[in-house]
Amino acid sequence: FSSPDIMGQMPEEGRLFMIVDKYWKDIMRHAVKDPKVIPATSLTGLLDKLKEANDNLDKILKGLNAYLEKKRLFFPRFFFLSNDEMLEILSETKDPTRVEPHLKKCFEGI
């Protein structure tokens, strides 16, 4: 969700991702202070935050799959690419050198 284009097309998922990202950074900041298991997991509300983050990640994944499916229906050659490859192409459209390695899968003979 670092691409402004994808954030613009998926604002709800982008918002949810920012929440999950903030939770994760807060949890890791707490764990770095004392990396032993008991102190690292003593953060107040940790279980609730992790459950909420997991629910949000499920919603993000559903929205992302729907977004990629829509792109595949618009341009059927995308069916030859994995979700990760499609996301790299869609997020790096302004840098042809980042897109170029994936063209071989979309077009025969390139």
PDB file of C-alpha atoms in Angstrom, residues 46-91:
ATOM      1  CA  LEU A  46      -2.033  -7.358  23.081  1.00  0.00           C
ATOM      2  CA  LEU A  47      -4.405 -10.236  22.338  1.00  0.00           C
ATOM      3  CA  ASP A  48      -7.225  -7.877  21.354  1.00  0.00           C
ATOM      4  CA  LYS A  49      -4.910  -5.890  19.082  1.00  0.00           C
ATOM      5  CA  LEU A  50      -3.642  -9.051  17.400  1.00  0.00           C
ATOM      6  CA  LYS A  51      -7.182 -10.378  16.897  1.00  0.00           C
ATOM      7  CA  GLU A  52      -8.310  -7.047  15.437  1.00  0.00           C
ATOM      8  CA  ALA A  53      -5.230  -6.907  13.212  1.00  0.00           C
ATOM      9  CA  ASN A  54      -5.931 -10.444  11.983  1.00  0.00           C
ATOM     10  CA  ASP A  55      -9.554  -9.556  11.182  1.00  0.00           C
ATOM     11  CA  ASN A  56      -8.403  -6.431   9.362  1.00  0.00           C
ATOM     12  CA  LEU A  57      -5.839  -8.423   7.383  1.00  0.00           C
ATOM     13  CA  ASP A  58      -8.601 -10.810   6.287  1.00  0.00           C
ATOM     14  CA  LYS A  59     -10.678  -7.851   5.072  1.00  0.00           C
ATOM     15  CA  ILE A  60      -7.651  -6.387   3.299  1.00  0.00           C
ATOM     16  CA  LEU A  61      -6.923  -9.697   1.579  1.00  0.00           C
ATOM     17  CA  LYS A  62     -10.523 -10.026   0.365  1.00  0.00           C
ATOM     18  CA  GLY A  63     -10.496  -6.481  -0.986  1.00  0.00           C
ATOM     19  CA  LEU A  64      -7.107  -6.997  -2.596  1.00  0.00           C
ATOM     20  CA  ASN A  65      -8.214 -10.210  -4.297  1.00  0.00           C
ATOM     21  CA  ALA A  66     -11.314  -8.464  -5.639  1.00  0.00           C
ATOM     22  CA  TYR A  67      -9.159  -5.582  -6.922  1.00  0.00           C
ATOM     23  CA  LEU A  68      -6.734  -7.945  -8.668  1.00  0.00           C
ATOM     24  CA  GLU A  69      -9.587  -9.973 -10.148  1.00  0.00           C
ATOM     25  CA  LYS A  70     -11.061  -6.792 -11.606  1.00  0.00           C
ATOM     26  CA  LYS A  71      -7.683  -5.945 -13.160  1.00  0.00           C
ATOM     27  CA  ARG A  72      -7.416  -9.478 -14.569  1.00  0.00           C
ATOM     28  CA  LEU A  73     -10.836  -9.236 -16.161  1.00  0.00           C
ATOM     29  CA  PHE A  74      -9.846  -5.912 -17.711  1.00  0.00           C
ATOM     30  CA  PHE A  75      -6.558  -7.320 -19.058  1.00  0.00           C
ATOM     31  CA  PRO A  76      -6.721 -11.157 -19.293  1.00  0.00           C
ATOM     32  CA  ARG A  77      -2.941 -11.540 -19.746  1.00  0.00           C
ATOM     33  CA  PHE A  78      -2.695 -10.812 -16.007  1.00  0.00           C
ATOM     34  CA  PHE A  79      -4.083 -14.305 -15.377  1.00  0.00           C
ATOM     35  CA  PHE A  80      -0.561 -15.607 -16.126  1.00  0.00           C
ATOM     36  CA  LEU A  81       0.860 -13.679 -13.168  1.00  0.00           C
ATOM     37  CA  SER A  82       0.772 -14.341  -9.441  1.00  0.00           C
ATOM     38  CA  ASN A  83      -0.798 -11.807  -7.084  1.00  0.00           C
ATOM     39  CA  ASP A  84       2.659 -10.667  -5.957  1.00  0.00           C
ATOM     40  CA  GLU A  85       3.792 -10.092  -9.529  1.00  0.00           C
ATOM     41  CA  MET A  86       0.622  -8.181 -10.371  1.00  0.00           C
ATOM     42  CA  LEU A  87       1.001  -5.955  -7.320  1.00  0.00           C
ATOM     43  CA  GLU A  88       4.571  -5.172  -8.296  1.00  0.00           C
ATOM     44  CA  ILE A  89       3.473  -4.255 -11.818  1.00  0.00           C
ATOM     45  CA  LEU A  90       0.540  -2.151 -10.649  1.00  0.00           C
ATOM     46  CA  SER A  91       2.554  -0.335  -7.996  1.00  0.00           C
TER      47      SER A  91
END
